[in-house]
């Protein structure tokens, strides 16, 4: 009698039994709470096993307690940044740990596996079937208001031998992705001094014009898609403003993408940063993701950190903090941003354009990565001027993100300042704010046309440009100013312009720091003079 051939179901059953015996451990990537976060989502069935999936696997740093102590001391102005070599030797995942993860991916059918230079991230291509084999989660499709998305239905798991090495797995869901924070409108002039401004106007408005340009400064922008038009427009803008042609570098974090939907955002970022920096930078670097998917954005952020070239990096992007937490982005990107602090880099992040309700609905939630304790979160104001370049006043822009985080603990430098009121244990954002109202926003050049643009995507690159200017004036030796802002601003009101009126929905502006505009906007020249004479700023 001839024996029956083993069936595929039998093989899968044996594989499952072996896996159960070896044990599996959950990562920071949870089953995506699609119905909870997107009630209108409609299930459209399981993703076919052969459908292609691009993932990014985040690995955990080593010696986390020591890294925490290091970055705390750096932010306090007491410790010194470390080199790339020191970070790799002391805190990055080891080559042996990386190889364990590479072997696991290969054994489960992933290909095109690439490892970042700082060992914090691996990217790979596979399918829904290889995802199930490697991470024990199936993927389902959902329709969300005409948009088709994918989400993982179980926590992403890894074999127990990889527990503590694999932090999270990105690319398993597209229900929550990053989005830009800008608003464009037709070019117009409003009443009562609320007018749109040329990019170079803001240096005079915020008292930065007396500073030397940041000719020794290297700045970065996290971007997405095809930036050919953005680079061309930046050169055209520079000539029209009387600036020298900027040196630009494009660093693709993944396969180059033809997507041009974000041109207005990247033009806003780059033209604002060039003008705010005084019209000169040693180099402006774009770290470019192929899409807004978490797997691609995390790779772009890590590329900027791993390169450790740009001293200031602008991020005019964000996503609902609840989605970021569930997908593991909070854990993954926070440690990358912490590595940036260890390097002496500063990330400037827009706080979002949905007021206090970044996740929708009537409950106040904030934008990630603005809520990260390792960034400067920049909120939005409505700016009034006398003419184009003389500061008048500011009030809260209603669309500016701000409030207590639901997912991030308050850093020590924020609790020590005693400013938190809604929740004394949760990170409060923003830290500072600049013009973001489209009515008082910026005139941005795009392919020969001018657009009037606002949003916290204007506010964040304003800070980025001003801070790289201060950096350059101080020998590029400054680290993240987060701690110093909270340590010194209350006793030195000449360093900032308090915004004490207006609301972003759930939170009203008050005297001093508040959840709608933080400390307010900077008086850049006064701050630069203070930094120059204050050790440890």
Short mmCIF file of C-alpha atoms in Angstrom, two decimals:
data_model
loop_
_atom_site.label_atom_id
_atom_site.label_comp_id
_atom_site.label_asym_id
_atom_site.label_seq_id
_atom_site.Cartn_x
_atom_site.Cartn_y
_atom_site.Cartn_z
CA UNK A 1 0.00 0.00 0.00
CA UNK A 2 1.47 3.37 -1.11
CA UNK A 3 1.92 6.05 1.61
CA UNK A 4 0.18 9.37 1.19
CA UNK A 5 2.38 12.37 0.30
CA UNK A 6 2.64 15.06 2.98
CA UNK A 7 0.25 17.91 2.34
CA UNK A 8 0.96 21.65 2.57
CA UNK A 9 -1.40 21.88 5.53
CA UNK A 10 0.61 19.19 7.28
CA UNK A 11 3.85 21.11 6.71
CA UNK A 12 2.25 24.27 8.06
CA UNK A 13 0.95 22.35 11.05
CA UNK A 14 4.40 20.94 11.79
CA UNK A 15 5.92 24.43 11.39
CA UNK A 16 3.35 25.81 13.82
CA UNK A 17 4.11 23.07 16.36
CA UNK A 18 7.85 23.74 16.08
CA UNK A 19 7.31 27.45 16.51
CA UNK A 20 5.10 26.90 19.54
CA UNK A 21 7.77 24.69 21.04
CA UNK A 22 10.48 27.27 20.47
CA UNK A 23 8.25 30.07 21.67
CA UNK A 24 7.42 33.43 20.16
CA UNK A 25 7.66 36.94 21.63
CA UNK A 26 5.63 40.01 20.75
CA UNK A 27 7.36 43.08 19.34
CA UNK A 28 6.31 46.71 19.71
CA UNK A 29 4.10 46.35 16.63
CA UNK A 30 0.65 45.53 17.96
CA UNK A 31 -2.37 44.24 16.09
CA UNK A 32 -3.53 47.39 14.36
CA UNK A 33 -6.65 48.77 16.14
CA UNK A 34 -8.26 49.63 12.81
CA UNK A 35 -11.90 49.67 13.91
CA UNK A 36 -11.06 51.51 17.12
CA UNK A 37 -9.05 54.29 15.47
CA UNK A 38 -11.00 54.35 12.19
CA UNK A 39 -14.64 53.43 12.99
CA UNK A 40 -15.68 53.93 9.38
CA UNK A 41 -13.23 51.28 8.11
CA UNK A 42 -14.91 48.39 6.29
CA UNK A 43 -13.30 44.95 6.14
CA UNK A 44 -12.50 43.95 2.54
CA UNK A 45 -10.94 40.55 3.14
CA UNK A 46 -7.55 38.96 3.71
CA UNK A 47 -4.55 40.06 1.68
CA UNK A 48 -3.48 37.37 -0.79
CA UNK A 49 -0.38 35.45 0.27
CA UNK A 50 1.58 36.42 -2.83
CA UNK A 51 1.02 40.17 -2.52
CA UNK A 52 4.29 42.08 -2.16
CA UNK A 53 5.14 43.72 1.16
CA UNK A 54 8.09 46.02 1.96
CA UNK A 55 9.08 46.05 5.62
CA UNK A 56 11.49 47.86 7.92
CA UNK A 57 12.60 46.01 11.03
CA UNK A 58 13.77 48.19 13.91
CA UNK A 59 16.37 46.76 16.29
CA UNK A 60 16.72 47.77 19.92
CA UNK A 61 19.72 49.69 21.18
CA UNK A 62 21.99 48.14 23.78
CA UNK A 63 22.83 49.61 27.19
CA UNK A 64 19.64 51.68 27.20
CA UNK A 65 20.08 52.94 30.77
CA UNK A 66 23.55 54.26 29.95
CA UNK A 67 22.23 55.88 26.76
CA UNK A 68 19.44 57.54 28.79
CA UNK A 69 22.00 58.93 31.20
CA UNK A 70 24.15 60.21 28.33
CA UNK A 71 21.34 62.00 26.49
CA UNK A 72 19.98 63.44 29.75
CA UNK A 73 23.38 64.95 30.46
CA UNK A 74 23.72 66.28 26.90
CA UNK A 75 20.29 67.91 27.01
CA UNK A 76 21.18 69.38 30.41
CA UNK A 77 24.22 71.02 28.84
CA UNK A 78 26.63 68.94 30.91
CA UNK A 79 27.58 66.02 28.67
CA UNK A 80 29.31 65.98 25.29
CA UNK A 81 28.00 64.35 22.10
CA UNK A 82 29.66 61.12 21.05
CA UNK A 83 31.05 60.03 17.69
CA UNK A 84 29.52 57.50 15.33
CA UNK A 85 32.23 55.03 16.28
CA UNK A 86 31.43 55.41 19.97
CA UNK A 87 27.70 54.96 19.35
CA UNK A 88 28.28 51.78 17.34
CA UNK A 89 30.63 50.37 19.96
CA UNK A 90 28.51 51.17 23.01
CA UNK A 91 24.86 51.35 22.01
CA UNK A 92 24.08 50.02 18.53
CA UNK A 93 22.94 46.42 18.01
CA UNK A 94 25.93 44.13 17.48
CA UNK A 95 26.79 42.54 14.14
CA UNK A 96 25.91 39.18 15.65
CA UNK A 97 22.44 40.45 16.59
CA UNK A 98 21.95 41.91 13.13
CA UNK A 99 22.97 38.62 11.54
CA UNK A 100 20.42 36.73 13.65
CA UNK A 101 17.65 38.92 12.26
CA UNK A 102 18.99 38.70 8.70
CA UNK A 103 19.04 34.90 8.97
CA UNK A 104 15.44 34.88 10.24
CA UNK A 105 14.28 37.02 7.33
CA UNK A 106 16.13 34.91 4.75
CA UNK A 107 14.83 31.66 6.17
CA UNK A 108 11.28 32.96 5.78
CA UNK A 109 11.69 34.07 2.19
CA UNK A 110 12.52 37.78 2.43
CA UNK A 111 14.91 39.23 -0.14
CA UNK A 112 16.71 42.52 -0.85
CA UNK A 113 17.68 42.70 2.82
CA UNK A 114 19.63 45.87 3.64
CA UNK A 115 21.13 46.96 6.97
CA UNK A 116 21.56 50.63 7.94
CA UNK A 117 25.07 51.79 8.81
CA UNK A 118 24.09 52.30 12.46
CA UNK A 119 22.51 48.81 12.71
CA UNK A 120 19.22 50.25 13.95
CA UNK A 121 17.15 49.30 10.90
CA UNK A 122 16.85 46.49 8.36
CA UNK A 123 14.69 46.76 5.26
CA UNK A 124 13.48 43.84 3.16
CA UNK A 125 10.98 42.79 0.52
CA UNK A 126 8.62 39.87 0.92
CA UNK A 127 4.96 38.97 0.69
CA UNK A 128 1.95 38.58 2.92
CA UNK A 129 2.90 34.90 3.20
CA UNK A 130 6.48 35.61 4.29
CA UNK A 131 5.15 38.15 6.79
CA UNK A 132 3.01 35.43 8.32
CA UNK A 133 5.88 32.98 8.43
CA UNK A 134 8.33 35.46 9.98
CA UNK A 135 6.03 37.47 12.24
CA UNK A 136 2.93 35.35 12.85
CA UNK A 137 0.40 37.92 11.67
CA UNK A 138 -2.00 37.95 8.78
CA UNK A 139 -2.84 41.09 6.84
CA UNK A 140 -6.34 42.26 5.99
CA UNK A 141 -7.62 44.89 3.62
CA UNK A 142 -10.00 47.69 4.62
CA UNK A 143 -11.87 50.41 2.77
CA UNK A 144 -11.66 53.81 4.47
CA UNK A 145 -13.71 56.50 2.78
CA UNK A 146 -12.71 55.28 -0.67
CA UNK A 147 -9.09 54.61 0.27
CA UNK A 148 -7.96 50.99 0.43
CA UNK A 149 -5.60 50.22 3.30
CA UNK A 150 -3.94 47.18 4.83
CA UNK A 151 -3.56 46.30 8.51
CA UNK A 152 -2.00 43.48 10.53
CA UNK A 153 -4.57 41.53 12.55
CA UNK A 154 -2.19 40.16 15.21
CA UNK A 155 0.79 41.49 17.10
CA UNK A 156 3.99 41.08 15.09
CA UNK A 157 5.99 38.33 16.81
CA UNK A 158 9.49 36.95 16.49
CA UNK A 159 11.09 33.75 17.78
CA UNK A 160 12.03 33.97 21.45
CA UNK A 161 15.71 34.02 20.45
CA UNK A 162 15.12 37.44 18.87
CA UNK A 163 13.20 38.90 21.83
CA UNK A 164 14.96 42.03 23.00
CA UNK A 165 16.66 42.42 19.62
CA UNK A 166 13.71 43.16 17.31
CA UNK A 167 11.91 46.25 18.52
CA UNK A 168 9.17 46.63 15.90
CA UNK A 169 8.20 45.73 12.34
CA UNK A 170 6.98 48.50 10.02
CA UNK A 171 5.17 48.23 6.72
CA UNK A 172 2.47 45.84 7.95
CA UNK A 173 -0.21 48.53 7.91
CA UNK A 174 -1.10 51.56 5.82
CA UNK A 175 -4.19 52.65 7.76
CA UNK A 176 -2.10 55.25 9.60
CA UNK A 177 0.62 56.97 7.64
CA UNK A 178 2.53 60.21 7.85
CA UNK A 179 1.08 63.34 6.33
CA UNK A 180 2.30 66.86 5.73
CA UNK A 181 1.18 69.82 7.83
CA UNK A 182 0.57 72.67 5.41
CA UNK A 183 -2.37 74.68 4.09
CA UNK A 184 -2.29 76.55 0.78
CA UNK A 185 -4.68 79.21 -0.45
CA UNK A 186 -4.90 81.80 -3.18
CA UNK A 187 -2.57 84.77 -2.86
CA UNK A 188 -4.49 87.56 -1.16
CA UNK A 189 -4.10 90.40 1.28
CA UNK A 190 -6.10 90.34 4.48
CA UNK A 191 -7.08 93.24 6.70
CA UNK A 192 -5.50 94.41 9.98
CA UNK A 193 -1.89 93.68 9.10
CA UNK A 194 -2.42 89.95 8.54
CA UNK A 195 -0.64 89.54 5.21
CA UNK A 196 1.39 86.89 3.46
CA UNK A 197 5.16 87.25 3.56
CA UNK A 198 8.13 86.50 1.38
CA UNK A 199 10.41 83.84 2.92
CA UNK A 200 13.11 86.41 3.69
CA UNK A 201 10.68 88.63 5.60
CA UNK A 202 10.65 86.36 8.62
CA UNK A 203 14.29 87.00 9.53
CA UNK A 204 13.40 90.65 10.15
CA UNK A 205 10.08 89.86 11.80
CA UNK A 206 11.65 87.50 14.35
CA UNK A 207 14.81 89.63 14.85
CA UNK A 208 17.28 87.31 13.14
CA UNK A 209 18.49 89.61 10.36
CA UNK A 210 21.51 90.88 12.34
CA UNK A 211 22.99 87.37 12.68
CA UNK A 212 25.56 86.12 10.17
CA UNK A 213 24.16 83.63 7.69
CA UNK A 214 24.60 79.93 8.41
CA UNK A 215 27.30 79.49 5.78
CA UNK A 216 29.01 76.85 7.92
CA UNK A 217 25.81 75.03 8.76
CA UNK A 218 24.51 71.75 7.35
CA UNK A 219 20.74 71.31 7.59
CA UNK A 220 18.45 68.45 6.64
CA UNK A 221 14.85 67.89 5.60
CA UNK A 222 12.87 64.64 5.82
CA UNK A 223 11.00 64.49 2.52
CA UNK A 224 9.20 62.05 0.20
CA UNK A 225 8.93 61.37 -3.52
CA UNK A 226 10.60 63.05 -6.47
CA UNK A 227 12.32 66.31 -5.52
CA UNK A 228 13.61 67.40 -8.93
CA UNK A 229 11.18 70.31 -9.15
CA UNK A 230 11.85 71.29 -5.53
CA UNK A 231 15.60 71.53 -6.14
CA UNK A 232 15.06 73.55 -9.34
CA UNK A 233 12.63 75.89 -7.58
CA UNK A 234 15.05 76.38 -4.68
CA UNK A 235 17.73 77.59 -7.09
CA UNK A 236 15.24 79.88 -8.82
CA UNK A 237 14.06 81.26 -5.49
CA UNK A 238 17.64 81.82 -4.31
CA UNK A 239 18.47 83.87 -7.42
CA UNK A 240 15.31 85.95 -7.06
CA UNK A 241 16.12 86.67 -3.40
CA UNK A 242 19.75 87.57 -4.11
CA UNK A 243 21.14 84.46 -2.40
CA UNK A 244 23.97 82.32 -3.68
CA UNK A 245 22.99 79.05 -5.34
CA UNK A 246 22.57 76.55 -2.49
CA UNK A 247 24.50 73.28 -2.29
CA UNK A 248 21.93 70.46 -2.21
CA UNK A 249 22.29 66.73 -1.55
CA UNK A 250 19.60 64.11 -2.16
CA UNK A 251 19.83 60.96 -0.02
CA UNK A 252 17.28 58.35 -1.09
CA UNK A 253 16.22 56.09 1.77
CA UNK A 254 14.91 53.40 -0.54
CA UNK A 255 14.13 53.15 -4.24
CA UNK A 256 13.63 56.57 -5.89
CA UNK A 257 9.95 57.40 -6.28
CA UNK A 258 8.20 59.34 -9.08
CA UNK A 259 5.64 60.79 -6.64
CA UNK A 260 5.40 64.59 -6.93
CA UNK A 261 2.33 65.15 -4.76
CA UNK A 262 4.39 66.70 -1.95
CA UNK A 263 6.20 69.36 -3.99
CA UNK A 264 4.48 72.26 -2.25
CA UNK A 265 5.52 70.90 1.15
CA UNK A 266 9.17 70.37 0.24
CA UNK A 267 9.32 73.77 -1.49
CA UNK A 268 7.90 75.39 1.64
CA UNK A 269 10.44 73.61 3.84
CA UNK A 270 13.48 74.35 1.69
CA UNK A 271 12.74 77.94 0.72
CA UNK A 272 11.83 78.79 4.32
CA UNK A 273 14.97 77.17 5.75
CA UNK A 274 17.27 78.82 3.23
CA UNK A 275 15.82 82.27 3.91
CA UNK A 276 15.68 81.85 7.71
CA UNK A 277 19.32 80.71 7.69
CA UNK A 278 20.30 84.01 6.07
CA UNK A 279 20.43 82.79 2.49
CA UNK A 280 23.52 80.63 2.87
CA UNK A 281 24.10 77.08 4.05
CA UNK A 282 27.11 74.87 3.68
CA UNK A 283 24.65 72.26 2.44
CA UNK A 284 20.94 71.43 2.52
CA UNK A 285 20.34 67.68 2.60
CA UNK A 286 17.08 65.97 1.70
CA UNK A 287 16.55 62.52 3.22
CA UNK A 288 13.91 61.14 0.90
CA UNK A 289 11.40 58.35 1.52
CA UNK A 290 9.68 56.59 -1.41
CA UNK A 291 6.25 56.99 0.24
CA UNK A 292 4.51 58.18 3.38
CA UNK A 293 4.26 54.61 4.66
CA UNK A 294 5.79 54.11 8.10
CA UNK A 295 8.39 51.68 6.76
CA UNK A 296 9.69 54.34 4.37
CA UNK A 297 9.53 57.33 6.71
CA UNK A 298 11.34 55.47 9.49
CA UNK A 299 14.09 54.67 6.99
CA UNK A 300 14.41 58.33 5.98
CA UNK A 301 14.61 59.49 9.60
CA UNK A 302 17.20 56.87 10.41
CA UNK A 303 19.21 57.82 7.32
CA UNK A 304 19.52 61.38 8.65
CA UNK A 305 20.61 60.09 12.05
CA UNK A 306 23.01 57.48 10.69
CA UNK A 307 24.67 60.02 8.36
CA UNK A 308 25.21 62.35 11.34
CA UNK A 309 25.97 65.20 8.96
CA UNK A 310 23.09 67.67 9.33
CA UNK A 311 23.11 69.49 12.68
CA UNK A 312 19.43 70.46 12.34
CA UNK A 313 16.82 68.26 10.65
CA UNK A 314 13.33 69.49 9.80
CA UNK A 315 10.29 67.19 9.92
CA UNK A 316 7.10 68.86 8.68
CA UNK A 317 5.26 65.54 8.99
CA UNK A 318 3.31 63.63 11.58
CA UNK A 319 0.67 61.02 12.29
CA UNK A 320 -1.85 60.29 15.04
CA UNK A 321 0.11 59.41 18.16
CA UNK A 322 -2.18 56.45 18.91
CA UNK A 323 -1.47 54.91 15.52
CA UNK A 324 2.24 55.56 15.97
CA UNK A 325 2.21 53.84 19.34
CA UNK A 326 0.29 50.79 18.11
CA UNK A 327 2.51 50.30 15.06
CA UNK A 328 5.72 50.53 17.07
CA UNK A 329 6.80 53.78 15.40
CA UNK A 330 6.98 55.53 18.76
CA UNK A 331 9.45 52.99 20.11
CA UNK A 332 11.49 52.79 16.91
CA UNK A 333 11.75 56.46 16.05
CA UNK A 334 12.21 57.60 19.66
CA UNK A 335 15.44 55.61 19.94
CA UNK A 336 16.62 57.01 16.58
CA UNK A 337 15.87 60.53 17.77
CA UNK A 338 17.65 59.72 21.03
CA UNK A 339 20.67 58.65 18.97
CA UNK A 340 20.43 62.03 17.23
CA UNK A 341 20.63 63.79 20.60
CA UNK A 342 23.65 61.65 21.43
CA UNK A 343 25.25 62.85 18.18
CA UNK A 344 24.44 66.51 18.94
CA UNK A 345 21.74 66.79 16.27
CA UNK A 346 18.48 68.71 16.71
CA UNK A 347 15.18 67.60 15.15
CA UNK A 348 12.54 70.30 14.59
CA UNK A 349 9.03 68.84 14.17
CA UNK A 350 5.73 70.48 13.26
CA UNK A 351 3.01 69.93 15.87
CA UNK A 352 0.26 69.29 13.30
CA UNK A 353 -2.58 71.22 11.68
CA UNK A 354 -5.62 69.63 13.31
CA UNK A 355 -5.66 71.79 16.40
CA UNK A 356 -5.70 69.68 19.56
CA UNK A 357 -7.44 66.79 17.76
CA UNK A 358 -4.77 65.10 15.61
CA UNK A 359 -6.51 61.70 15.80
CA UNK A 360 -9.95 63.09 14.91
CA UNK A 361 -13.08 62.99 17.03
CA UNK A 362 -13.64 65.08 20.14
CA UNK A 363 -10.80 63.77 22.29
CA UNK A 364 -7.54 65.69 22.33
CA UNK A 365 -4.62 63.67 20.98
CA UNK A 366 -1.37 64.89 19.50
CA UNK A 367 0.90 64.29 16.53
CA UNK A 368 3.90 61.99 16.47
CA UNK A 369 6.89 62.58 16.36
CA UNK A 370 6.15 66.05 17.75
CA UNK A 371 5.42 64.45 21.13
CA UNK A 372 8.78 62.70 21.26
CA UNK A 373 10.90 63.97 24.17
CA UNK A 374 13.90 64.08 21.82
CA UNK A 375 12.65 66.82 19.48
CA UNK A 376 11.67 70.47 19.48
CA UNK A 377 7.92 70.56 18.78
CA UNK A 378 6.89 73.70 16.89
CA UNK A 379 3.31 74.97 17.03
CA UNK A 380 1.50 77.68 15.11
CA UNK A 381 0.50 81.32 15.48
CA UNK A 382 -1.36 83.96 13.51
CA UNK A 383 1.15 86.74 12.88
CA UNK A 384 0.33 90.43 12.56
CA UNK A 385 2.95 92.83 11.23
CA UNK A 386 3.35 96.50 10.45
CA UNK A 387 4.19 96.37 6.78
CA UNK A 388 5.92 93.21 5.62
CA UNK A 389 8.80 93.00 8.08
CA UNK A 390 7.99 94.70 11.40
CA UNK A 391 6.69 92.47 14.16
CA UNK A 392 3.31 93.45 15.57
CA UNK A 393 1.74 90.63 17.57
CA UNK A 394 0.83 86.96 17.53
CA UNK A 395 -2.09 84.87 18.74
CA UNK A 396 -2.72 81.15 18.64
CA UNK A 397 -3.51 79.80 15.20
CA UNK A 398 -6.59 77.64 15.66
CA UNK A 399 -5.13 74.79 13.59
CA UNK A 400 -1.88 74.46 15.50
CA UNK A 401 -1.38 71.12 17.26
CA UNK A 402 -0.85 71.18 20.99
CA UNK A 403 -1.80 69.51 24.24
CA UNK A 404 -0.63 66.72 26.55
CA UNK A 405 0.51 63.53 24.88
CA UNK A 406 -1.41 60.32 25.51
CA UNK A 407 1.59 58.15 24.67
CA UNK A 408 4.81 59.88 25.82
CA UNK A 409 5.94 60.62 29.36
CA UNK A 410 7.00 64.14 30.24
CA UNK A 411 10.78 64.59 30.12
CA UNK A 412 12.50 65.74 33.29
CA UNK A 413 13.34 69.15 31.86
CA UNK A 414 9.65 69.82 31.27
CA UNK A 415 8.40 68.64 34.65
CA UNK A 416 11.18 70.55 36.41
CA UNK A 417 9.93 73.78 34.83
CA UNK A 418 6.53 73.32 36.47
CA UNK A 419 4.62 74.39 33.36
CA UNK A 420 2.48 71.29 32.79
CA UNK A 421 -1.12 71.65 33.95
CA UNK A 422 -3.44 69.29 32.05
CA UNK A 423 -1.23 66.32 32.90
CA UNK A 424 1.93 66.68 34.94
CA UNK A 425 3.21 63.26 33.87
CA UNK A 426 2.75 63.51 30.08
CA UNK A 427 4.84 65.32 27.49
CA UNK A 428 3.29 68.67 26.65
CA UNK A 429 3.55 70.17 23.17
CA UNK A 430 4.46 72.44 21.53
CA UNK A 431 7.71 73.84 22.92
CA UNK A 432 7.67 77.03 20.83
CA UNK A 433 5.62 78.39 17.94
CA UNK A 434 5.94 80.54 14.83
CA UNK A 435 3.63 81.84 12.13
CA UNK A 436 1.41 79.11 10.66
CA UNK A 437 -1.84 80.82 9.66
CA UNK A 438 -2.28 80.62 5.85
CA UNK A 439 -3.55 84.22 5.92
CA UNK A 440 -0.25 85.44 7.38
CA UNK A 441 1.80 82.68 5.79
CA UNK A 442 4.51 82.50 3.16
CA UNK A 443 4.65 83.09 -0.58
CA UNK A 444 6.19 79.92 -1.99
CA UNK A 445 7.52 79.51 -5.52
CA UNK A 446 6.47 76.33 -7.36
CA UNK A 447 7.31 75.88 -11.06
CA UNK A 448 7.00 79.58 -11.83
CA UNK A 449 3.80 80.14 -9.83
CA UNK A 450 3.38 81.59 -6.36
CA UNK A 451 1.31 79.96 -3.63
CA UNK A 452 0.34 81.37 -0.25
CA UNK A 453 1.06 78.67 2.31
CA UNK A 454 0.74 78.22 6.06
CA UNK A 455 0.49 75.43 8.59
CA UNK A 456 2.97 74.24 11.17
CA UNK A 457 4.94 73.08 8.13
CA UNK A 458 5.91 76.76 7.91
CA UNK A 459 6.57 77.14 11.63
CA UNK A 460 8.94 74.14 11.91
CA UNK A 461 11.36 75.15 9.11
CA UNK A 462 11.38 78.70 10.47
CA UNK A 463 12.80 77.33 13.71
CA UNK A 464 15.12 74.99 11.78
CA UNK A 465 16.55 77.87 9.77
CA UNK A 466 16.94 80.13 12.80
CA UNK A 467 18.55 77.42 14.92
CA UNK A 468 21.08 76.42 12.24
CA UNK A 469 21.91 80.13 12.02
CA UNK A 470 22.52 80.25 15.78
CA UNK A 471 24.46 76.98 15.50
CA UNK A 472 26.71 78.39 12.81
CA UNK A 473 27.29 81.56 14.84
CA UNK A 474 28.41 79.41 17.78
CA UNK A 475 30.82 77.12 15.97
CA UNK A 476 28.29 74.32 15.42
CA UNK A 477 28.93 73.17 18.98
CA UNK A 478 25.38 73.45 20.30
CA UNK A 479 23.22 70.46 21.13
CA UNK A 480 19.44 70.21 21.37
CA UNK A 481 18.11 73.33 23.15
CA UNK A 482 15.08 71.55 24.65
CA UNK A 483 16.30 71.54 28.24
CA UNK A 484 17.72 75.07 28.06
CA UNK A 485 14.48 76.53 26.69
CA UNK A 486 12.61 75.35 29.78
CA UNK A 487 15.47 76.16 32.13
CA UNK A 488 16.04 79.77 31.06
CA UNK A 489 12.98 81.20 29.31
CA UNK A 490 10.79 81.92 32.32
CA UNK A 491 13.41 84.16 33.93
CA UNK A 492 14.46 85.75 30.62
CA UNK A 493 11.34 86.97 28.81
CA UNK A 494 13.40 88.96 26.28
CA UNK A 495 14.36 85.66 24.63
CA UNK A 496 10.85 84.99 23.34
CA UNK A 497 7.58 86.66 22.48
CA UNK A 498 4.84 85.27 24.63
CA UNK A 499 1.56 84.39 22.92
CA UNK A 500 -1.26 84.79 25.41
CA UNK A 501 -4.46 84.76 23.34
CA UNK A 502 -6.34 82.39 21.09
CA UNK A 503 -7.17 78.67 21.22
CA UNK A 504 -6.40 75.52 19.27
CA UNK A 505 -9.63 73.81 20.30
CA UNK A 506 -9.20 72.15 23.67
CA UNK A 507 -6.50 74.52 24.95
CA UNK A 508 -6.26 78.28 25.30
CA UNK A 509 -3.14 80.40 25.28
CA UNK A 510 -2.13 81.95 28.59
CA UNK A 511 0.77 84.02 29.89
CA UNK A 512 3.97 81.96 29.84
CA UNK A 513 4.14 78.43 28.50
CA UNK A 514 0.85 76.84 27.39
CA UNK A 515 -0.49 73.92 25.38
CA UNK A 516 -1.38 75.99 22.32
CA UNK A 517 1.89 77.80 21.55
CA UNK A 518 4.43 76.63 24.13
CA UNK A 519 6.64 79.56 25.12
CA UNK A 520 5.65 81.49 21.99
CA UNK A 521 8.01 82.61 19.21
CA UNK A 522 11.71 83.38 19.51
CA UNK A 523 13.46 86.73 19.57
CA UNK A 524 16.34 85.22 17.62
CA UNK A 525 19.05 87.87 18.06
CA UNK A 526 18.41 88.08 21.80
CA UNK A 527 18.52 84.30 22.06
CA UNK A 528 21.76 84.12 20.08
CA UNK A 529 23.41 86.68 22.39
CA UNK A 530 22.20 84.75 25.43
CA UNK A 531 23.47 81.44 24.06
CA UNK A 532 26.91 82.95 23.38
CA UNK A 533 27.36 83.99 27.00
CA UNK A 534 25.65 81.04 28.72
CA UNK A 535 27.75 77.95 29.27
CA UNK A 536 25.87 74.71 28.73
CA UNK A 537 23.01 76.16 26.66
#
